[in-house]
């Protein structure tokens, strides 16, 4: 009943595990600070796909094949590396990044030189579109089907930032400094299988939705405030928006300026092809693969 | 050839556009207040007005034939300049009032009853009688009961040049509504609804944003109208609501860069467009201080640049070309080298002659045809 710990590195073209003492029951893969979901497809092949959220966009797919070897009930052999995942995986990642960017833009709309209601409306519509597609597209694959449209959409919304208005008790929640740990990201939006529950990062991340009940409808309500402010261009409302902001909010500025200035590498490079058809990122992924020096631990529990 | 306005004068490649004048500071550091926000010729073309974000209006007058200074004929020189708007604070409503000049419109006739449309915010259009300045009549109001339900705003509006009861307004969803004020006082019901069906093969998350109309202009004839969205200029026949009669691509090479342009907010830039006097050509701006002209009859187009480098008197403008991908030819500019901070949002075309005024940030360029 030994638990075998296996470690490997990116770039290794092939590896072979010596032995497993018994059947694979669950698999946890951790990739630095990101959590990956395990989708059990069909025995004896497991396919893992996930997202590493950080400075690089990396899509990978890992296939583990199990076969019996002589003298051992199980032998594990496999190959891993980057290969172009199906376009839906690429789309999911890009979509999430686009959603995040849009939410930041919405929240910072009052910091523009000229208030622009049209721009905010267009961004809000884009957010809604993304959320609708996410919920339609099997982003909740495997999870219990949501009864009403509203709930799953709101779960995806970052409301921590949007709730930072004069209104709510949610305001005053300090915004974590993005500069510290850009690798901290949301739980992968792929559904979690119950047998492989990925624990949520206890330290709340910027984009992590909290209590779904609190978040329900809050995106819409936040839009109300944003649009009203822009329509009236009222200084007093703008002051209200800033009243609960602590200084850490302004620390975002350096990070976001970098983001807006396009210095965040890889975000739009990969997303450029998104406007039309999703193109296989094979070549760009391979270069990331070569540069990454990450260690992956696979813990096998029995 | 379409339209009124005298004998057809095709533009674009058939003519040689030459530099005439440039107004404005040469400074690299541009103050926000100096950015030109509107350019408009008057009905004869003898007067040219610009407004800027600082609330200043400058009116230029065209020099007439002058025996003493023969070369100055056709030049525009400052006639008058004044501060039109000051930043204000309405203490009663607790409203900040911007001083930026959004639009300048010249009045065609003196002492005639005039109406003016104002679309000061994105949700309403008001009608003003020029002699009654303390109140206006609201003719379009799309503000929803709950602001959170707002998904579409008004982006531009214009009166028909000949039928004073007809107006059009465009929206952020790429639609145009034509209203007749005679049929109902409140134009919440449109007489005509113009919308091009979406091409499903090019659908993306940015489709709605790039379909948002930034400008709408009637042709001088009143038979057509032109709309500008992010990537194209469309000409519509007022009798056909289902689709435009012409579509001209302004900078199609930007389609693959939409995500970057969304990130740096350029995708929200509001470009204007204009007709030439005979409605045979249209013009609009782009990035890198480029502007584009489309000849509707010959279907030819040209890209020109407003730059200090080509600002020698009567120097011909050389057509520019952007390389979208692959091997870049000599004299071509690659898409990645374009300066997205240098955008030409406002252009105006003389109502009769081939003279154009192009606003490049804080500079006003005037070009004319060599034959002029």
XYZ file of C-alpha atoms in Angstrom:
674
model
C 0.000 0.000 0.000
C 2.848 2.299 -0.547
C 2.209 5.653 -1.950
C 4.603 6.332 -4.664
C 5.847 9.791 -5.165
C 6.950 10.556 -8.589
C 8.520 13.706 -9.766
C 9.405 14.721 -13.205
C 10.284 17.818 -15.055
C 9.021 19.659 -18.031
C 10.805 18.801 -21.122
C 11.339 15.209 -20.292
C 10.125 13.466 -23.372
C 9.280 10.207 -21.751
C 9.471 8.577 -18.413
C 8.683 5.301 -16.927
C 7.558 4.549 -13.467
C 8.838 1.451 -11.988
C 5.905 0.070 -10.245
C 2.720 0.625 -8.421
C 1.760 -1.626 -5.733
C -1.896 -1.318 -6.280
C -4.595 0.230 -8.263
C -4.700 3.863 -8.842
C -7.539 5.311 -6.944
C -6.958 8.954 -7.093
C -4.460 11.252 -8.549
C -3.498 14.668 -7.453
C -1.382 16.794 -9.595
C -0.062 19.993 -8.292
C 1.704 22.377 -10.494
C 3.394 24.996 -8.444
C 0.556 26.931 -6.912
C -2.077 25.989 -9.340
C -4.404 23.179 -8.941
C -5.314 20.884 -11.683
C -8.364 18.887 -12.153
C -8.320 15.287 -12.893
C -10.722 14.006 -15.369
C -10.992 10.322 -15.352
C -11.824 9.383 -18.839
C -11.636 5.762 -19.305
C -9.481 3.195 -17.768
C -6.693 2.511 -18.215
C -5.877 5.879 -19.686
C -6.162 9.020 -17.704
C -5.988 12.330 -19.406
C -5.153 15.366 -17.399
C -5.582 18.772 -18.744
C -5.320 21.965 -16.928
C -4.055 25.384 -16.680
C -1.059 26.926 -15.157
C -2.004 30.434 -14.340
C 0.974 32.633 -14.125
C 3.337 34.549 -16.254
C 3.017 32.100 -19.065
C -0.028 30.598 -20.530
C 0.553 26.951 -20.761
C -1.775 24.322 -21.877
C -0.689 20.837 -21.457
C -2.069 17.476 -21.672
C -0.746 14.539 -19.842
C -1.559 11.052 -20.678
C -0.823 8.237 -18.377
C -1.139 4.777 -19.609
C -1.216 1.925 -17.304
C -0.328 -1.513 -18.257
C 0.545 -4.552 -16.409
C 4.159 -5.519 -16.447
C 5.785 -8.778 -15.651
C 5.820 -9.441 -11.959
C 3.952 -6.297 -11.128
C 0.250 -5.834 -10.988
C 0.681 -2.409 -12.443
C 3.329 -0.684 -14.307
C 3.127 2.868 -15.312
C 4.537 4.152 -18.435
C 3.714 7.175 -20.236
C 4.685 10.233 -22.021
C 4.160 13.720 -21.157
C 4.875 17.034 -22.540
C 3.022 19.698 -24.270
C 0.862 19.042 -27.130
C -1.793 21.111 -28.664
C -4.849 20.480 -26.671
C -8.220 20.509 -28.238
C -9.292 24.010 -29.063
C -11.892 24.034 -26.361
C -9.195 23.971 -23.704
C -7.401 26.864 -25.305
C -10.640 28.743 -25.568
C -11.377 28.237 -21.914
C -8.132 29.743 -20.831
C -8.323 32.696 -23.145
C -11.878 33.281 -22.172
C -11.009 33.404 -18.499
C -8.231 35.901 -19.127
C -10.527 38.035 -21.223
C -13.121 37.932 -18.496
C -10.614 38.996 -15.880
C -9.346 41.844 -18.017
C -12.871 43.032 -18.665
C -13.810 43.070 -15.022
C -10.766 45.138 -14.161
C -11.639 47.598 -16.917
C -15.157 47.933 -15.607
C -14.062 48.634 -12.116
C -11.492 51.201 -13.179
C -13.791 52.972 -15.625
C -14.013 56.012 -13.391
C -10.267 56.452 -13.569
C -10.372 57.301 -17.251
C -9.581 60.799 -18.415
C -13.071 61.054 -19.867
C -15.956 59.090 -18.421
C -17.283 56.867 -21.145
C -20.630 55.203 -20.684
C -20.532 53.567 -24.112
C -17.267 51.851 -23.328
C -18.535 50.497 -20.024
C -21.701 49.194 -21.598
C -19.714 47.404 -24.294
C -17.372 45.869 -21.741
C -20.267 44.745 -19.578
C -21.897 43.126 -22.592
C -18.651 41.325 -23.340
C -18.525 40.029 -19.769
C -22.070 38.726 -20.061
C -21.296 37.024 -23.345
C -18.289 35.268 -21.899
C -20.199 34.121 -18.871
C -23.063 32.832 -20.944
C -20.730 30.871 -23.141
C -18.838 29.504 -20.175
C -21.956 28.145 -18.631
C -23.215 26.771 -21.938
C -19.966 25.233 -22.993
C -19.548 22.496 -20.470
C -17.440 24.557 -18.143
C -19.574 22.908 -15.527
C -19.075 19.521 -17.004
C -19.550 16.889 -14.372
C -20.913 19.255 -11.793
C -24.516 19.188 -10.769
C -26.572 20.994 -13.360
C -27.497 24.470 -12.311
C -31.162 25.100 -12.336
C -31.272 28.752 -13.135
C -28.975 30.727 -15.342
C -28.187 33.408 -12.804
C -26.367 31.362 -10.235
C -23.594 29.819 -12.343
C -22.931 33.101 -14.092
C -22.399 34.925 -10.870
C -20.132 32.287 -9.484
C -17.670 33.110 -12.211
C -17.709 36.798 -11.615
C -15.094 38.468 -9.588
C -17.257 40.345 -7.218
C -14.613 41.260 -4.714
C -13.577 44.177 -6.849
C -17.047 45.013 -8.039
C -18.372 45.041 -4.525
C -15.931 47.683 -3.453
C -18.488 50.420 -3.584
C -19.927 52.713 -1.002
C -22.779 50.349 -0.682
C -21.759 47.077 0.668
C -20.314 45.509 3.725
C -18.147 43.611 1.278
C -16.274 46.825 0.725
C -13.283 47.237 2.876
C -12.065 43.776 2.090
C -8.456 44.506 1.288
C -7.456 43.779 -2.219
C -4.517 41.416 -2.280
C -1.499 42.880 -3.954
C -1.250 41.277 -7.353
C 2.424 41.976 -7.437
C 3.168 39.400 -4.781
C 2.112 36.217 -6.318
C 0.865 36.339 -9.836
C 0.819 32.616 -9.932
C -2.028 32.500 -7.546
C -5.018 31.981 -9.604
C -8.508 30.698 -9.577
C -9.363 27.140 -9.364
C -9.365 25.790 -12.826
C -12.707 26.286 -14.330
C -12.871 22.718 -15.448
C -15.183 20.805 -13.271
C -13.868 18.837 -10.411
C -14.667 15.218 -10.140
C -15.831 14.266 -6.735
C -13.205 11.609 -6.313
C -10.473 14.126 -6.835
C -11.603 17.184 -5.006
C -9.131 19.922 -5.514
C -8.894 21.934 -2.344
C -9.453 25.624 -2.797
C -6.595 27.870 -1.994
C -7.493 29.145 1.440
C -5.934 32.520 0.799
C -8.566 34.301 -1.182
C -7.401 35.246 -4.607
C -8.433 38.307 -6.434
C -10.686 36.538 -8.796
C -12.050 33.850 -6.651
C -15.726 34.121 -6.121
C -16.697 33.761 -2.559
C -20.052 32.819 -1.223
C -22.303 32.302 -4.208
C -25.285 33.601 -2.309
C -23.581 36.927 -1.720
C -22.475 37.084 -5.304
C -25.824 36.363 -6.837
C -26.985 39.407 -8.711
C -24.151 41.515 -7.417
C -22.565 41.810 -10.858
C -25.752 43.309 -12.192
C -26.102 45.581 -9.193
C -22.539 46.723 -9.541
C -23.234 47.581 -13.160
C -26.063 49.735 -11.957
C -23.717 51.808 -9.852
C -21.061 52.037 -12.518
C -23.483 53.126 -15.221
C -25.280 55.609 -13.007
C -21.982 57.183 -12.092
C -20.894 57.495 -15.686
C -24.211 58.833 -16.825
C -24.367 61.589 -14.289
C -20.649 62.193 -14.117
C -21.296 63.183 -10.580
C -18.212 63.897 -8.507
C -19.949 62.922 -5.315
C -20.667 59.442 -6.640
C -17.081 59.081 -7.720
C -15.981 60.010 -4.234
C -18.242 57.367 -2.855
C -16.654 54.790 -5.081
C -13.308 55.682 -3.639
C -14.366 56.114 -0.032
C -13.763 52.545 1.002
C -10.602 52.134 -0.935
C -7.517 51.603 1.092
C -4.077 52.266 -0.165
C -3.540 48.755 -1.424
C -6.057 49.490 -4.164
C -3.627 51.928 -5.701
C -0.893 49.354 -5.623
C -2.894 47.640 -8.293
C -2.090 50.526 -10.536
C 1.484 49.508 -11.189
C 0.501 45.991 -11.970
C -2.430 46.987 -14.101
C -0.484 49.634 -15.951
C 1.866 46.907 -16.917
C -1.051 44.754 -17.889
C -2.741 47.466 -19.887
C 0.496 48.352 -21.536
C 0.664 44.874 -22.825
C 3.754 43.960 -20.873
C 2.075 40.898 -19.544
C 3.685 38.438 -21.825
C 1.738 35.891 -23.633
C -1.730 37.090 -22.770
C -2.630 38.581 -26.079
C -0.145 36.671 -28.111
C -2.142 33.607 -27.531
C -5.400 35.459 -27.666
C -4.738 37.111 -31.011
C -5.917 34.129 -32.908
C -8.970 33.937 -30.747
C -10.814 36.553 -32.681
C -11.314 34.189 -35.532
C -10.765 30.521 -35.201
C -8.828 29.152 -32.299
C -5.548 28.099 -33.750
C -3.530 25.285 -32.279
C -0.896 26.769 -30.038
C 1.469 23.915 -30.531
C 4.487 25.936 -31.468
C 4.128 28.586 -28.791
C 3.474 25.960 -26.171
C 6.566 24.077 -27.082
C 8.708 27.129 -26.536
C 7.125 27.644 -23.130
C 7.803 24.045 -22.382
C 11.439 24.438 -23.119
C 11.749 27.491 -20.927
C 9.861 26.204 -17.956
C 11.767 24.598 -15.254
C 8.962 23.330 -13.175
C 8.776 20.269 -11.133
C 5.622 18.293 -11.013
C 4.836 16.028 -8.231
C 2.401 13.327 -8.659
C 1.140 11.930 -5.529
C -0.532 8.671 -5.726
C -2.766 7.705 -2.927
C -4.206 4.408 -2.264
C -22.185 59.396 -60.078
C -24.224 59.962 -57.014
C -25.245 63.138 -55.360
C -25.679 66.782 -55.922
C -23.088 69.441 -55.467
C -21.864 70.295 -58.900
C -19.882 68.392 -61.461
C -18.444 65.194 -60.150
C -14.966 65.485 -58.801
C -13.690 62.015 -58.118
C -11.080 61.863 -55.447
C -8.717 59.174 -54.305
C -6.121 58.105 -56.794
C -7.304 60.341 -59.589
C -6.025 63.402 -57.853
C -2.749 64.416 -56.376
C -3.158 65.365 -52.775
C -0.603 67.910 -51.675
C 0.309 69.409 -48.400
C -1.039 72.888 -47.934
C -0.800 73.946 -44.308
C -0.443 72.688 -40.785
C -1.679 74.482 -37.680
C -0.707 73.763 -34.139
C 2.313 73.279 -31.956
C 5.163 71.006 -32.905
C 5.720 69.937 -29.333
C 6.050 66.250 -28.665
C 4.330 66.718 -25.334
C 0.714 67.360 -26.100
C -1.526 68.863 -23.457
C -4.895 67.159 -23.174
C -6.647 70.497 -23.622
C -5.022 71.058 -27.012
C -6.335 67.890 -28.571
C -8.663 68.760 -31.421
C -12.080 67.226 -30.883
C -14.030 68.462 -33.893
C -13.402 69.904 -37.373
C -16.059 71.348 -39.649
C -16.209 73.400 -42.834
C -19.091 75.803 -43.219
C -21.517 75.549 -46.147
C -19.392 77.502 -48.575
C -16.096 76.116 -47.407
C -14.718 79.575 -46.769
C -14.717 79.021 -43.061
C -13.179 76.137 -41.163
C -13.773 75.653 -37.454
C -11.991 73.474 -34.943
C -12.856 72.807 -31.337
C -10.604 71.261 -28.754
C -10.863 69.503 -25.445
C -10.027 72.683 -23.595
C -13.206 74.332 -24.832
C -11.551 76.608 -27.361
C -12.900 77.261 -30.823
C -10.677 78.475 -33.631
C -12.222 79.681 -36.871
C -10.072 79.861 -39.975
C -11.003 81.836 -43.046
C -9.903 81.077 -46.556
C -7.889 83.787 -48.205
C -9.399 85.193 -51.353
C -7.493 86.111 -54.444
C -4.831 88.515 -53.368
C -2.656 90.378 -55.829
C -0.145 91.293 -53.171
C 0.358 87.766 -51.928
C -0.683 85.522 -54.812
C 0.590 82.351 -53.211
C -1.611 82.785 -50.205
C -4.778 82.193 -52.205
C -6.639 79.304 -50.823
C -4.813 79.429 -47.499
C -6.722 79.226 -44.275
C -5.712 81.735 -41.656
C -7.056 82.402 -38.245
C -10.145 84.549 -38.329
C -11.293 84.279 -34.773
C -10.581 82.308 -31.688
C -12.535 82.197 -28.467
C -13.116 80.201 -25.386
C -16.479 78.615 -25.953
C -16.837 76.462 -22.886
C -15.366 76.632 -19.440
C -15.363 73.742 -17.039
C -18.352 74.212 -14.814
C -19.835 72.748 -11.765
C -23.584 72.775 -11.457
C -24.020 73.076 -7.716
C -27.723 72.474 -7.844
C -27.504 69.116 -9.577
C -24.034 68.342 -8.327
C -22.878 67.831 -11.888
C -19.522 68.395 -13.419
C -19.826 69.902 -16.878
C -17.018 69.211 -19.276
C -15.632 71.933 -21.440
C -14.697 69.708 -24.362
C -16.200 70.752 -27.697
C -17.901 67.653 -29.020
C -19.300 68.977 -32.272
C -19.492 72.178 -34.245
C -22.297 72.747 -36.695
C -22.533 75.696 -39.027
C -25.905 77.261 -39.644
C -26.882 77.361 -43.313
C -28.845 80.541 -43.307
C -29.248 83.621 -41.260
C -32.610 84.574 -39.833
C -34.268 81.292 -40.633
C -35.832 79.105 -37.991
C -33.268 76.581 -36.974
C -33.378 73.470 -34.985
C -30.466 71.760 -33.454
C -30.039 68.252 -32.178
C -28.021 67.615 -29.109
C -26.906 64.235 -27.888
C -25.039 65.394 -24.844
C -25.296 62.071 -23.111
C -25.602 58.528 -24.472
C -29.209 57.998 -23.612
C -31.155 60.968 -24.889
C -31.533 63.165 -27.919
C -32.938 66.619 -27.428
C -34.257 69.064 -29.942
C -33.506 72.743 -29.503
C -34.963 75.733 -31.194
C -32.142 78.152 -31.612
C -34.138 81.074 -30.295
C -35.245 79.243 -27.185
C -32.153 78.487 -25.226
C -33.491 77.587 -21.807
C -35.389 74.465 -22.702
C -35.366 71.663 -25.186
C -37.705 68.969 -26.355
C -36.754 65.398 -25.712
C -37.303 63.246 -28.775
C -35.405 60.078 -27.997
C -34.886 58.546 -24.590
C -33.473 55.056 -24.207
C -32.648 55.185 -20.531
C -33.987 52.018 -18.913
C -35.805 52.013 -15.584
C -32.934 50.121 -14.044
C -29.529 51.251 -15.229
C -28.234 47.741 -14.738
C -30.392 46.702 -17.695
C -28.585 49.104 -19.993
C -27.026 47.218 -22.873
C -27.121 49.733 -25.699
C -26.392 53.450 -25.992
C -26.796 56.110 -28.643
C -23.518 56.899 -30.326
C -24.310 59.544 -32.965
C -27.245 61.455 -34.429
C -27.847 63.704 -37.396
C -30.586 65.613 -39.112
C -31.410 64.869 -42.718
C -29.882 67.630 -44.877
C -33.131 68.426 -46.673
C -36.029 66.950 -44.718
C -35.950 68.837 -41.470
C -38.280 66.400 -39.740
C -36.097 63.362 -40.354
C -33.197 62.361 -38.180
C -31.078 59.258 -37.706
C -29.280 57.950 -34.688
C -26.831 55.099 -34.365
C -26.193 52.716 -31.508
C -23.413 50.800 -29.850
C -24.880 47.586 -31.286
C -24.329 48.652 -34.871
C -27.895 49.650 -35.651
C -29.267 52.841 -37.146
C -32.757 54.145 -36.562
C -34.405 56.709 -38.763
C -37.106 58.753 -37.136
C -39.691 61.036 -38.566
C -40.719 63.652 -36.050
C -43.991 64.159 -37.881
C -45.261 60.687 -37.098
C -44.700 60.900 -33.397
C -43.451 63.548 -31.076
C -41.365 61.151 -29.072
C -39.259 59.208 -31.514
C -39.097 56.058 -29.508
C -40.592 54.256 -32.437
C -38.468 54.395 -35.509
C -39.682 54.645 -39.062
C -36.784 52.615 -40.370
C -34.315 50.266 -38.766
C -30.979 49.585 -40.455
C -28.903 46.613 -39.442
C -26.574 44.342 -41.316
C -26.945 40.665 -40.465
C -23.939 39.324 -38.641
C -21.493 37.066 -40.408
C -21.457 33.967 -38.210
C -18.057 32.842 -39.456
C -16.304 35.877 -38.047
C -18.072 35.968 -34.725
C -15.919 36.592 -31.674
C -16.225 38.188 -28.267
C -15.244 41.457 -29.894
C -17.912 41.349 -32.582
C -20.282 43.653 -30.778
C -17.614 46.169 -29.852
C -16.322 46.501 -33.390
C -19.838 46.798 -34.746
C -20.515 49.820 -32.548
C -21.071 52.810 -34.810
C -18.901 55.802 -34.005
C -20.251 58.213 -36.603
C -23.161 58.605 -38.989
C -23.291 61.148 -41.825
C -25.880 61.815 -44.466
C -24.654 62.305 -48.003
C -25.086 65.791 -49.399
C -27.806 64.437 -51.652
C -29.739 63.034 -48.743
C -30.169 59.693 -50.507
C -27.476 57.853 -48.636
C -25.953 57.758 -45.224
C -22.575 56.519 -44.138
C -21.676 54.807 -40.874
C -18.275 54.205 -39.352
C -17.615 51.242 -37.147
C -14.241 50.151 -35.859
C -12.938 48.416 -38.960
C -15.073 49.695 -41.815
C -17.125 52.405 -43.430
C -20.557 51.451 -44.723
C -22.748 53.310 -47.141
C -26.474 52.754 -46.779
C -29.270 53.506 -49.181
C -32.051 55.014 -47.096
C -34.510 52.846 -48.997
C -32.821 49.600 -48.025
C -32.714 48.619 -44.389
C -31.462 45.083 -44.720
C -27.830 45.770 -45.480
C -25.457 48.506 -46.662
C -24.915 49.054 -50.362
C -21.182 49.451 -49.887
C -18.637 48.378 -47.314
C -15.122 49.783 -47.332
C -12.440 48.208 -45.171
C -10.439 50.827 -43.368
C -7.827 48.719 -41.604
C -8.785 45.077 -41.869
C -5.265 44.106 -40.752
C -6.340 45.061 -37.234
C -8.869 42.241 -37.069
C -6.261 39.814 -35.806
C -5.105 42.320 -33.186
C -8.450 42.976 -31.579
C -7.436 41.530 -28.245
C -4.453 43.866 -27.908
C -6.590 46.758 -29.035
C -9.145 45.817 -26.408
C -6.450 45.683 -23.776
C -5.091 49.145 -24.580
C -8.572 50.564 -25.129
C -7.943 51.521 -28.749
C -10.898 49.385 -29.738
C -13.112 52.068 -28.214
C -11.695 54.877 -30.362
C -14.429 56.809 -32.125
C -13.468 57.555 -35.694
C -15.507 59.955 -37.786
C -16.088 59.927 -41.517
C -17.071 62.425 -44.162
C -18.320 62.754 -47.734
C -16.802 64.864 -50.461
C -18.939 67.539 -52.066
C -20.291 65.371 -54.855
C -20.742 62.264 -52.667
C -18.425 60.365 -54.978
C -15.823 59.748 -52.298
C -15.647 59.208 -48.567
C -12.837 59.693 -46.093
C -12.040 58.474 -42.624
C -9.076 58.320 -40.275
C -6.961 55.504 -38.926
C -3.862 55.016 -36.766
C -0.290 56.158 -37.290
C -1.737 59.444 -38.548
C -3.028 57.652 -41.597
C -6.279 58.533 -43.229
C -8.122 56.695 -45.947
C -10.118 57.823 -48.963
C -12.477 55.630 -50.927
C -13.652 56.516 -54.417
C -17.117 55.059 -54.673
C -17.290 55.045 -58.457
C -13.908 53.581 -59.282
C -13.815 51.443 -56.123
C -10.239 52.559 -55.560
C -8.862 53.605 -52.234
C -5.758 55.315 -50.969
C -3.971 55.643 -47.649
C -2.271 58.932 -46.884
C -0.374 60.225 -43.900
C -0.504 63.502 -42.041
C 3.016 64.057 -40.856
C 5.392 66.924 -40.335
C 7.936 65.149 -42.516
C 5.844 65.540 -45.628
C 4.879 69.090 -44.762
C 6.705 70.978 -47.457
C 4.548 73.476 -49.330
C 2.733 71.845 -52.211
C 4.589 68.586 -51.649
C 2.619 65.638 -52.967
C 1.467 63.082 -50.498
C 2.772 59.656 -51.181
C 0.310 56.804 -50.819
C 1.150 54.589 -47.846
C 0.722 50.880 -47.466
C 0.471 48.678 -44.445
C 1.904 45.214 -44.604
C -0.455 42.848 -42.887
C 1.838 39.883 -42.803
C 4.459 38.018 -44.695
C 7.262 39.794 -46.436
C 7.306 43.497 -46.007
C 8.022 45.379 -49.173
C 10.088 48.523 -49.254
C 8.142 51.595 -48.113
C 5.532 49.437 -46.457
C 4.854 49.670 -42.775
C 4.231 46.565 -40.768
C 1.213 46.433 -38.515
C 3.382 46.099 -35.440
C 5.167 49.362 -36.217
C 1.989 51.394 -36.278
C 1.734 54.095 -33.658
C -1.640 53.659 -32.025
C -1.280 56.913 -30.128
C -1.353 58.839 -33.382
C -4.938 58.519 -34.422
C -6.925 60.617 -36.837
C -10.429 60.738 -35.456
C -11.709 63.908 -37.101
C -11.614 64.812 -40.775
C -13.559 67.270 -42.900
C -13.944 67.730 -46.646
C -14.600 71.078 -48.286
C -18.181 71.083 -49.578
C -17.157 72.030 -53.122
C -13.419 71.872 -53.734
C -10.920 69.141 -53.111
C -9.602 70.560 -49.897
C -9.488 68.470 -46.754
C -8.815 69.233 -43.125
C -7.367 66.437 -41.003
C -6.951 66.676 -37.231
C -3.960 64.765 -35.921
C -4.098 65.056 -32.134
C -3.236 68.733 -31.623
C -2.339 69.590 -35.196
C -4.633 70.525 -38.025
C -3.423 69.574 -41.503
C -4.905 71.034 -44.641
C -4.335 69.280 -47.927
C -5.528 70.189 -51.367
C -5.554 68.815 -54.822
C -2.703 70.039 -56.997
C -5.068 71.356 -59.599
C -6.670 73.721 -57.112
